[in-house]
Amino acid sequence: MKAEKNKKLGFFHKLYRYRTLLLMLLPSAALLFVFCYLPIGGLVMAFKRFNYRDGIFGSPWVGLDNFQFFFTSGKALSVTRNTALYNLAFILVNTALEILFAIILSEMAGKWLKKITQSVIFLPYFISWVIVGSIAYSLLSYESGTLNGVLRSLGMDPVNFYGESGWWPFIIVAFSAWKGVGYGVVVYLASILGVDGALHEAAAIDGANIFQRIRYITLPGILPTVITMTLLALGKIFRGNLDLFYQLVGQNGALFDKTDVIDTYVFRMTIAATDVGQTVAIGFYQSVLCFITIIIANWIVKKKDENYSLF
């Protein structure tokens, strides 16, 4: 009865009735509009040769010339491939570790041990990437790095990590996991705690061991969360974490073939004071790839089970 009455209310009557809630929402909506929707108008620069005298809308049109420059530069394929492969590795490694640590924490018996372990895992999430870059240099430096110091003490040759790009896919994935896994553990731990405890009790009475309970109760119980988190991550698969790559690699050109992603390439183009339209065109290309990826991933999930899809 109440639902039917709400349906009959007019739009302006609803605005007045829920004015307090809408006013509470207004600051967030304003921030979202200013920082997320308003900049969309700047995408027009991808099709212009921007100059500050004429402004965004007065600059001359150049069609697809800005895109042509990117695709003929020889960097389009490599930075796109690096961005996708790194993010795919982040998704696979981080998700597996997050689920593993969440399950371990949920099965821990000691209250204080559980809290201390969770704090230790979560702590790196709050460390700035600038500090992480310094930690990485302290560990990997050829002259004074801790790892090379250990190798020298064992009579082995030191490794020039900052001169050999082959090591960096593993280094970057490792530091990404070390810093980011703690946040995901909290999410999955909350999901595990939401699984009905009576199911575990019944399974234990029937003789199921801990591994069987994890396989047949815990993992299926958190599957919707896993799918949602994975879909959200896939939506950013063509967006590199600029802080991660720039603070770990910096302007070391010897490592660019294995570490250069779309975001670092655009950043270098921007500070080199080249045509702004070219950098906007690359960002536009990046956004289109992300949009296509999330649409395809959501469609696949929807075909398997509509309840697990985002939309």
mmCIF file of C-alpha atoms in Angstrom:
data_model
loop_
_atom_site.group_PDB
_atom_site.id
_atom_site.type_symbol
_atom_site.label_atom_id
_atom_site.label_comp_id
_atom_site.label_asym_id
_atom_site.label_seq_id
_atom_site.Cartn_x
_atom_site.Cartn_y
_atom_site.Cartn_z
ATOM 1 C CA MET A 1 0.000 0.000 0.000
ATOM 2 C CA LYS A 2 2.808 2.368 0.952
ATOM 3 C CA ALA A 3 4.743 1.488 -2.216
ATOM 4 C CA GLU A 4 1.691 2.271 -4.381
ATOM 5 C CA LYS A 5 1.288 5.617 -2.617
ATOM 6 C CA ASN A 6 4.952 6.543 -3.284
ATOM 7 C CA LYS A 7 4.496 5.738 -6.971
ATOM 8 C CA LYS A 8 1.638 8.224 -7.193
ATOM 9 C CA LEU A 9 3.726 11.073 -5.743
ATOM 10 C CA GLY A 10 4.820 13.676 -8.276
ATOM 11 C CA PHE A 11 8.467 14.478 -9.021
ATOM 12 C CA PHE A 12 8.501 17.862 -7.271
ATOM 13 C CA HIS A 13 6.571 16.439 -4.327
ATOM 14 C CA LYS A 14 9.268 13.765 -3.945
ATOM 15 C CA LEU A 15 11.948 16.458 -4.109
ATOM 16 C CA TYR A 16 10.295 18.327 -1.274
ATOM 17 C CA ARG A 17 9.617 15.191 0.758
ATOM 18 C CA TYR A 18 13.208 13.938 0.556
ATOM 19 C CA ARG A 19 14.845 17.385 0.585
ATOM 20 C CA THR A 20 17.012 16.614 3.618
ATOM 21 C CA LEU A 21 18.484 13.487 2.047
ATOM 22 C CA LEU A 22 19.012 15.274 -1.264
ATOM 23 C CA LEU A 23 20.802 18.164 0.460
ATOM 24 C CA MET A 24 23.085 15.653 2.166
ATOM 25 C CA LEU A 25 23.807 14.136 -1.237
ATOM 26 C CA LEU A 26 24.426 17.491 -2.926
ATOM 27 C CA PRO A 27 28.148 17.987 -1.984
ATOM 28 C CA SER A 28 29.074 14.524 -3.267
ATOM 29 C CA ALA A 29 27.065 15.033 -6.431
ATOM 30 C CA ALA A 30 28.746 18.407 -7.009
ATOM 31 C CA LEU A 31 32.226 16.909 -6.569
ATOM 32 C CA LEU A 32 31.348 14.046 -8.907
ATOM 33 C CA PHE A 33 30.093 16.469 -11.548
ATOM 34 C CA VAL A 34 33.071 18.845 -11.307
ATOM 35 C CA PHE A 35 35.830 16.220 -11.296
ATOM 36 C CA CYS A 36 34.283 13.380 -13.324
ATOM 37 C CA TYR A 37 31.694 14.761 -15.751
ATOM 38 C CA LEU A 38 32.770 18.334 -16.438
ATOM 39 C CA PRO A 39 36.241 17.324 -17.745
ATOM 40 C CA ILE A 40 34.574 15.140 -20.394
ATOM 41 C CA GLY A 41 34.135 18.315 -22.444
ATOM 42 C CA GLY A 42 37.919 18.493 -22.749
ATOM 43 C CA LEU A 43 37.921 15.356 -24.898
ATOM 44 C CA VAL A 44 37.230 17.633 -27.851
ATOM 45 C CA MET A 45 40.952 18.517 -27.719
ATOM 46 C CA ALA A 46 41.712 15.035 -29.036
ATOM 47 C CA PHE A 47 40.464 16.260 -32.419
ATOM 48 C CA LYS A 48 42.108 19.708 -32.320
ATOM 49 C CA ARG A 49 45.537 21.311 -32.413
ATOM 50 C CA PHE A 50 45.187 23.032 -29.091
ATOM 51 C CA ASN A 51 46.695 26.438 -28.414
ATOM 52 C CA TYR A 52 46.198 28.630 -25.351
ATOM 53 C CA ARG A 53 45.314 31.731 -27.347
ATOM 54 C CA ASP A 54 42.203 30.236 -28.956
ATOM 55 C CA GLY A 55 41.287 27.956 -26.063
ATOM 56 C CA ILE A 56 39.666 24.541 -26.140
ATOM 57 C CA PHE A 57 36.787 25.317 -28.460
ATOM 58 C CA GLY A 58 38.532 27.937 -30.613
ATOM 59 C CA SER A 59 41.567 25.835 -31.571
ATOM 60 C CA PRO A 60 41.599 24.478 -35.154
ATOM 61 C CA TRP A 61 40.235 21.022 -35.911
ATOM 62 C CA VAL A 62 42.726 18.401 -37.106
ATOM 63 C CA GLY A 63 40.462 15.364 -37.356
ATOM 64 C CA LEU A 64 42.250 12.142 -36.420
ATOM 65 C CA ASP A 65 45.797 13.506 -36.799
ATOM 66 C CA ASN A 66 46.463 13.254 -33.050
ATOM 67 C CA PHE A 67 45.483 9.593 -33.045
ATOM 68 C CA GLN A 68 47.561 8.972 -36.163
ATOM 69 C CA PHE A 69 50.632 10.363 -34.421
ATOM 70 C CA PHE A 70 50.235 7.888 -31.542
ATOM 71 C CA PHE A 71 49.690 4.852 -33.747
ATOM 72 C CA THR A 72 52.589 5.702 -36.046
ATOM 73 C CA SER A 73 54.986 6.521 -33.208
ATOM 74 C CA GLY A 74 55.825 2.846 -32.674
ATOM 75 C CA LYS A 75 54.778 2.975 -29.006
ATOM 76 C CA ALA A 76 51.041 2.293 -29.263
ATOM 77 C CA LEU A 77 51.258 -1.494 -29.353
ATOM 78 C CA SER A 78 53.986 -1.856 -26.702
ATOM 79 C CA VAL A 79 52.453 0.458 -24.070
ATOM 80 C CA THR A 80 48.970 -0.999 -24.646
ATOM 81 C CA ARG A 81 50.313 -4.541 -24.304
ATOM 82 C CA ASN A 82 52.306 -3.679 -21.177
ATOM 83 C CA THR A 83 49.322 -1.960 -19.560
ATOM 84 C CA ALA A 84 46.964 -4.882 -20.208
ATOM 85 C CA LEU A 85 49.421 -7.592 -19.174
ATOM 86 C CA TYR A 86 50.476 -5.839 -15.970
ATOM 87 C CA ASN A 87 46.889 -5.228 -14.901
ATOM 88 C CA LEU A 88 45.951 -8.809 -15.746
ATOM 89 C CA ALA A 89 48.846 -10.014 -13.569
ATOM 90 C CA PHE A 90 47.741 -7.654 -10.772
ATOM 91 C CA ILE A 91 44.198 -9.038 -10.925
ATOM 92 C CA LEU A 92 45.274 -12.693 -10.885
ATOM 93 C CA VAL A 93 48.037 -12.440 -8.269
ATOM 94 C CA ASN A 94 46.347 -9.931 -5.954
ATOM 95 C CA THR A 95 42.963 -11.675 -6.036
ATOM 96 C CA ALA A 96 44.515 -15.062 -5.260
ATOM 97 C CA LEU A 97 46.550 -13.639 -2.360
ATOM 98 C CA GLU A 98 43.619 -11.616 -1.028
ATOM 99 C CA ILE A 99 41.355 -14.672 -0.923
ATOM 100 C CA LEU A 100 44.125 -16.829 0.572
ATOM 101 C CA PHE A 101 44.947 -14.400 3.397
ATOM 102 C CA ALA A 102 41.254 -13.693 4.054
ATOM 103 C CA ILE A 103 40.578 -17.410 4.473
ATOM 104 C CA ILE A 104 43.634 -17.838 6.725
ATOM 105 C CA LEU A 105 42.527 -14.920 8.916
ATOM 106 C CA SER A 106 38.971 -16.226 9.133
ATOM 107 C CA GLU A 107 40.225 -19.628 10.308
ATOM 108 C CA MET A 108 42.676 -18.264 12.900
ATOM 109 C CA ALA A 109 41.737 -19.147 16.457
ATOM 110 C CA GLY A 110 43.737 -16.554 18.393
ATOM 111 C CA LYS A 111 41.958 -13.186 18.601
ATOM 112 C CA TRP A 112 45.089 -11.103 19.156
ATOM 113 C CA LEU A 113 47.115 -13.030 16.576
ATOM 114 C CA LYS A 114 44.356 -12.450 14.041
ATOM 115 C CA LYS A 115 44.289 -8.708 14.734
ATOM 116 C CA ILE A 116 48.068 -8.344 14.579
ATOM 117 C CA THR A 117 48.307 -10.334 11.334
ATOM 118 C CA GLN A 118 45.517 -8.313 9.728
ATOM 119 C CA SER A 119 47.189 -5.042 10.761
ATOM 120 C CA VAL A 120 50.561 -6.145 9.355
ATOM 121 C CA ILE A 121 48.967 -7.122 6.024
ATOM 122 C CA PHE A 122 46.910 -3.920 5.807
ATOM 123 C CA LEU A 123 49.676 -1.488 6.868
ATOM 124 C CA PRO A 124 51.479 -1.217 3.461
ATOM 125 C CA TYR A 125 48.256 0.080 1.890
ATOM 126 C CA PHE A 126 48.750 3.381 3.744
ATOM 127 C CA ILE A 127 52.380 3.826 2.660
ATOM 128 C CA SER A 128 52.952 6.400 -0.096
ATOM 129 C CA TRP A 129 54.295 5.143 -3.417
ATOM 130 C CA VAL A 130 57.122 7.664 -2.974
ATOM 131 C CA ILE A 131 58.203 5.761 0.141
ATOM 132 C CA VAL A 132 57.733 2.439 -1.667
ATOM 133 C CA GLY A 133 60.017 3.705 -4.443
ATOM 134 C CA SER A 134 62.673 4.540 -1.847
ATOM 135 C CA ILE A 135 62.282 1.094 -0.261
ATOM 136 C CA ALA A 136 62.667 -0.537 -3.685
ATOM 137 C CA TYR A 137 65.843 1.448 -4.389
ATOM 138 C CA SER A 138 67.271 0.542 -0.982
ATOM 139 C CA LEU A 139 66.675 -3.122 -1.757
ATOM 140 C CA LEU A 140 67.691 -3.210 -5.434
ATOM 141 C CA SER A 141 70.436 -0.616 -5.875
ATOM 142 C CA TYR A 142 73.549 -2.023 -7.549
ATOM 143 C CA GLU A 143 75.989 -0.177 -5.299
ATOM 144 C CA SER A 144 74.274 -0.159 -1.914
ATOM 145 C CA GLY A 145 71.145 -2.299 -2.216
ATOM 146 C CA THR A 146 70.385 -4.843 0.488
ATOM 147 C CA LEU A 147 69.868 -7.721 -1.951
ATOM 148 C CA ASN A 148 73.156 -7.096 -3.741
ATOM 149 C CA GLY A 149 74.880 -6.777 -0.376
ATOM 150 C CA VAL A 150 73.628 -10.249 0.524
ATOM 151 C CA LEU A 151 74.760 -11.607 -2.864
ATOM 152 C CA ARG A 152 78.243 -10.125 -2.394
ATOM 153 C CA SER A 153 78.506 -11.592 1.102
ATOM 154 C CA LEU A 154 77.705 -15.019 -0.368
ATOM 155 C CA GLY A 155 80.427 -14.614 -2.984
ATOM 156 C CA MET A 156 77.956 -14.116 -5.844
ATOM 157 C CA ASP A 157 77.920 -11.424 -8.503
ATOM 158 C CA PRO A 158 75.558 -8.486 -7.847
ATOM 159 C CA VAL A 159 72.609 -7.908 -10.162
ATOM 160 C CA ASN A 160 72.101 -4.580 -11.924
ATOM 161 C CA PHE A 161 68.331 -4.431 -11.437
ATOM 162 C CA TYR A 162 68.101 -0.847 -12.700
ATOM 163 C CA GLY A 163 69.958 -1.725 -15.898
ATOM 164 C CA GLU A 164 68.218 -4.983 -16.842
ATOM 165 C CA SER A 165 64.530 -4.724 -17.696
ATOM 166 C CA GLY A 166 63.836 -8.462 -17.535
ATOM 167 C CA TRP A 167 63.529 -8.417 -13.751
ATOM 168 C CA TRP A 168 60.942 -5.658 -13.590
ATOM 169 C CA PRO A 169 57.693 -7.440 -14.461
ATOM 170 C CA PHE A 170 58.248 -9.605 -11.360
ATOM 171 C CA ILE A 171 59.400 -6.673 -9.209
ATOM 172 C CA ILE A 172 56.422 -4.484 -10.121
ATOM 173 C CA VAL A 173 53.879 -7.288 -9.577
ATOM 174 C CA ALA A 174 55.504 -8.120 -6.221
ATOM 175 C CA PHE A 175 55.397 -4.528 -4.948
ATOM 176 C CA SER A 176 51.825 -4.086 -6.211
ATOM 177 C CA ALA A 177 50.763 -7.175 -4.268
ATOM 178 C CA TRP A 178 52.680 -6.157 -1.138
ATOM 179 C CA LYS A 179 51.020 -2.740 -1.055
ATOM 180 C CA GLY A 180 47.530 -3.522 -2.322
ATOM 181 C CA VAL A 181 46.610 -6.969 -1.002
ATOM 182 C CA GLY A 182 45.712 -5.681 2.472
ATOM 183 C CA TYR A 183 42.736 -3.688 1.192
ATOM 184 C CA GLY A 184 41.328 -6.659 -0.701
ATOM 185 C CA VAL A 185 41.795 -8.908 2.325
ATOM 186 C CA VAL A 186 39.462 -6.655 4.322
ATOM 187 C CA VAL A 187 36.816 -6.862 1.578
ATOM 188 C CA TYR A 188 36.975 -10.646 1.257
ATOM 189 C CA LEU A 189 37.189 -11.152 5.010
ATOM 190 C CA ALA A 190 33.939 -9.215 5.400
ATOM 191 C CA SER A 191 32.408 -11.392 2.692
ATOM 192 C CA ILE A 192 33.563 -14.574 4.441
ATOM 193 C CA LEU A 193 32.091 -13.401 7.737
ATOM 194 C CA GLY A 194 28.778 -12.981 5.920
ATOM 195 C CA VAL A 195 28.625 -16.680 5.072
ATOM 196 C CA ASP A 196 26.148 -18.514 7.320
ATOM 197 C CA GLY A 197 28.097 -20.142 10.169
ATOM 198 C CA ALA A 198 25.447 -22.856 10.480
ATOM 199 C CA LEU A 199 26.659 -24.306 7.185
ATOM 200 C CA HIS A 200 30.161 -24.774 8.591
ATOM 201 C CA GLU A 201 28.780 -26.328 11.771
ATOM 202 C CA ALA A 202 26.619 -28.764 9.829
ATOM 203 C CA ALA A 203 29.521 -29.697 7.547
ATOM 204 C CA ALA A 204 31.812 -30.260 10.544
ATOM 205 C CA ILE A 205 29.217 -32.536 12.168
ATOM 206 C CA ASP A 206 29.011 -34.508 8.911
ATOM 207 C CA GLY A 207 32.780 -35.051 9.040
ATOM 208 C CA ALA A 208 34.009 -32.411 6.567
ATOM 209 C CA ASN A 209 37.554 -31.243 7.257
ATOM 210 C CA ILE A 210 38.673 -27.618 7.032
ATOM 211 C CA PHE A 211 39.758 -27.851 3.397
ATOM 212 C CA GLN A 212 36.444 -29.376 2.330
ATOM 213 C CA ARG A 213 34.537 -26.644 4.176
ATOM 214 C CA ILE A 214 36.618 -23.971 2.476
ATOM 215 C CA ARG A 215 36.104 -25.537 -0.951
ATOM 216 C CA TYR A 216 32.392 -26.245 -0.743
ATOM 217 C CA ILE A 217 31.144 -23.477 1.590
ATOM 218 C CA THR A 218 33.544 -20.528 1.880
ATOM 219 C CA LEU A 219 34.599 -20.189 -1.757
ATOM 220 C CA PRO A 220 31.073 -20.497 -3.221
ATOM 221 C CA GLY A 221 29.857 -18.069 -0.544
ATOM 222 C CA ILE A 222 32.280 -15.328 -1.579
ATOM 223 C CA LEU A 223 31.990 -15.978 -5.334
ATOM 224 C CA PRO A 224 29.662 -12.980 -5.964
ATOM 225 C CA THR A 225 32.188 -10.682 -4.266
ATOM 226 C CA VAL A 226 35.051 -12.167 -6.305
ATOM 227 C CA ILE A 227 33.167 -11.618 -9.564
ATOM 228 C CA THR A 228 32.175 -8.049 -8.669
ATOM 229 C CA MET A 229 35.712 -7.088 -7.633
ATOM 230 C CA THR A 230 37.149 -8.707 -10.773
ATOM 231 C CA LEU A 231 34.698 -6.895 -13.048
ATOM 232 C CA LEU A 232 35.551 -3.565 -11.423
ATOM 233 C CA ALA A 233 39.259 -4.320 -11.886
ATOM 234 C CA LEU A 234 38.731 -5.307 -15.527
ATOM 235 C CA GLY A 235 37.136 -1.912 -16.123
ATOM 236 C CA LYS A 236 40.566 -0.374 -15.386
ATOM 237 C CA ILE A 237 42.686 -2.971 -17.162
ATOM 238 C CA PHE A 238 44.004 -0.401 -19.647
ATOM 239 C CA ARG A 239 44.774 2.171 -16.946
ATOM 240 C CA GLY A 240 48.217 1.879 -15.421
ATOM 241 C CA ASN A 241 48.896 3.042 -11.873
ATOM 242 C CA LEU A 242 51.078 6.069 -12.616
ATOM 243 C CA ASP A 243 52.307 6.317 -9.016
ATOM 244 C CA LEU A 244 53.425 2.691 -8.999
ATOM 245 C CA PHE A 245 55.300 2.732 -12.309
ATOM 246 C CA TYR A 246 56.752 6.227 -12.048
ATOM 247 C CA GLN A 247 57.975 5.933 -8.466
ATOM 248 C CA LEU A 248 59.536 2.509 -9.032
ATOM 249 C CA VAL A 249 60.999 3.107 -12.493
ATOM 250 C CA GLY A 250 61.170 6.887 -12.838
ATOM 251 C CA GLN A 251 62.804 8.193 -16.025
ATOM 252 C CA ASN A 252 65.069 5.165 -16.449
ATOM 253 C CA GLY A 253 64.916 4.663 -20.211
ATOM 254 C CA ALA A 254 66.741 1.327 -19.973
ATOM 255 C CA LEU A 255 63.601 -0.199 -18.430
ATOM 256 C CA PHE A 256 60.934 1.342 -20.668
ATOM 257 C CA ASP A 257 60.578 -1.647 -22.993
ATOM 258 C CA LYS A 258 59.218 -3.782 -20.127
ATOM 259 C CA THR A 259 57.734 -1.133 -17.810
ATOM 260 C CA ASP A 260 56.294 1.642 -19.987
ATOM 261 C CA VAL A 261 52.488 1.795 -19.803
ATOM 262 C CA ILE A 262 49.988 4.199 -21.329
ATOM 263 C CA ASP A 263 49.901 6.477 -18.291
ATOM 264 C CA THR A 264 53.684 6.887 -17.997
ATOM 265 C CA TYR A 265 53.955 7.488 -21.749
ATOM 266 C CA VAL A 266 51.297 10.220 -21.575
ATOM 267 C CA PHE A 267 52.979 11.741 -18.515
ATOM 268 C CA ARG A 268 56.320 12.002 -20.309
ATOM 269 C CA MET A 269 54.644 13.533 -23.363
ATOM 270 C CA THR A 270 52.898 16.089 -21.139
ATOM 271 C CA ILE A 271 56.012 17.269 -19.292
ATOM 272 C CA ALA A 272 57.903 17.398 -22.588
ATOM 273 C CA ALA A 273 55.512 20.231 -23.599
ATOM 274 C CA THR A 274 54.346 18.555 -26.798
ATOM 275 C CA ASP A 275 50.924 19.031 -28.372
ATOM 276 C CA VAL A 276 48.260 18.715 -25.652
ATOM 277 C CA GLY A 277 45.821 17.287 -28.188
ATOM 278 C CA GLN A 278 48.041 14.260 -28.696
ATOM 279 C CA THR A 279 48.040 13.385 -24.992
ATOM 280 C CA VAL A 280 44.256 13.855 -24.812
ATOM 281 C CA ALA A 281 43.863 11.572 -27.834
ATOM 282 C CA ILE A 282 45.810 8.823 -26.058
ATOM 283 C CA GLY A 283 43.659 9.263 -22.949
ATOM 284 C CA PHE A 284 40.529 9.045 -25.110
ATOM 285 C CA TYR A 285 41.857 5.851 -26.723
ATOM 286 C CA GLN A 286 42.547 4.452 -23.251
ATOM 287 C CA SER A 287 39.012 5.223 -22.036
ATOM 288 C CA VAL A 288 37.443 3.556 -25.070
ATOM 289 C CA LEU A 289 39.471 0.381 -24.460
ATOM 290 C CA CYS A 290 38.378 0.315 -20.804
ATOM 291 C CA PHE A 291 34.729 0.797 -21.802
ATOM 292 C CA ILE A 292 34.870 -2.020 -24.357
ATOM 293 C CA THR A 293 36.578 -4.339 -21.865
ATOM 294 C CA ILE A 294 34.037 -3.871 -19.083
ATOM 295 C CA ILE A 295 31.119 -4.255 -21.518
ATOM 296 C CA ILE A 296 32.507 -7.536 -22.880
ATOM 297 C CA ALA A 297 33.396 -8.898 -19.427
ATOM 298 C CA ASN A 298 29.976 -8.012 -18.025
ATOM 299 C CA TRP A 299 28.275 -9.602 -21.066
ATOM 300 C CA ILE A 300 30.192 -12.853 -20.536
ATOM 301 C CA VAL A 301 29.270 -12.947 -16.837
ATOM 302 C CA LYS A 302 25.651 -12.117 -17.663
ATOM 303 C CA LYS A 303 25.483 -15.022 -20.115
ATOM 304 C CA LYS A 304 26.693 -17.392 -17.373
ATOM 305 C CA ASP A 305 24.627 -16.003 -14.509
ATOM 306 C CA GLU A 306 22.652 -12.756 -14.733
ATOM 307 C CA ASN A 307 22.662 -12.321 -10.952
ATOM 308 C CA TYR A 308 26.436 -11.801 -10.915
ATOM 309 C CA SER A 309 26.594 -9.098 -13.603
ATOM 310 C CA LEU A 310 27.092 -5.409 -12.805
ATOM 311 C CA PHE A 311 24.304 -4.208 -15.113
#
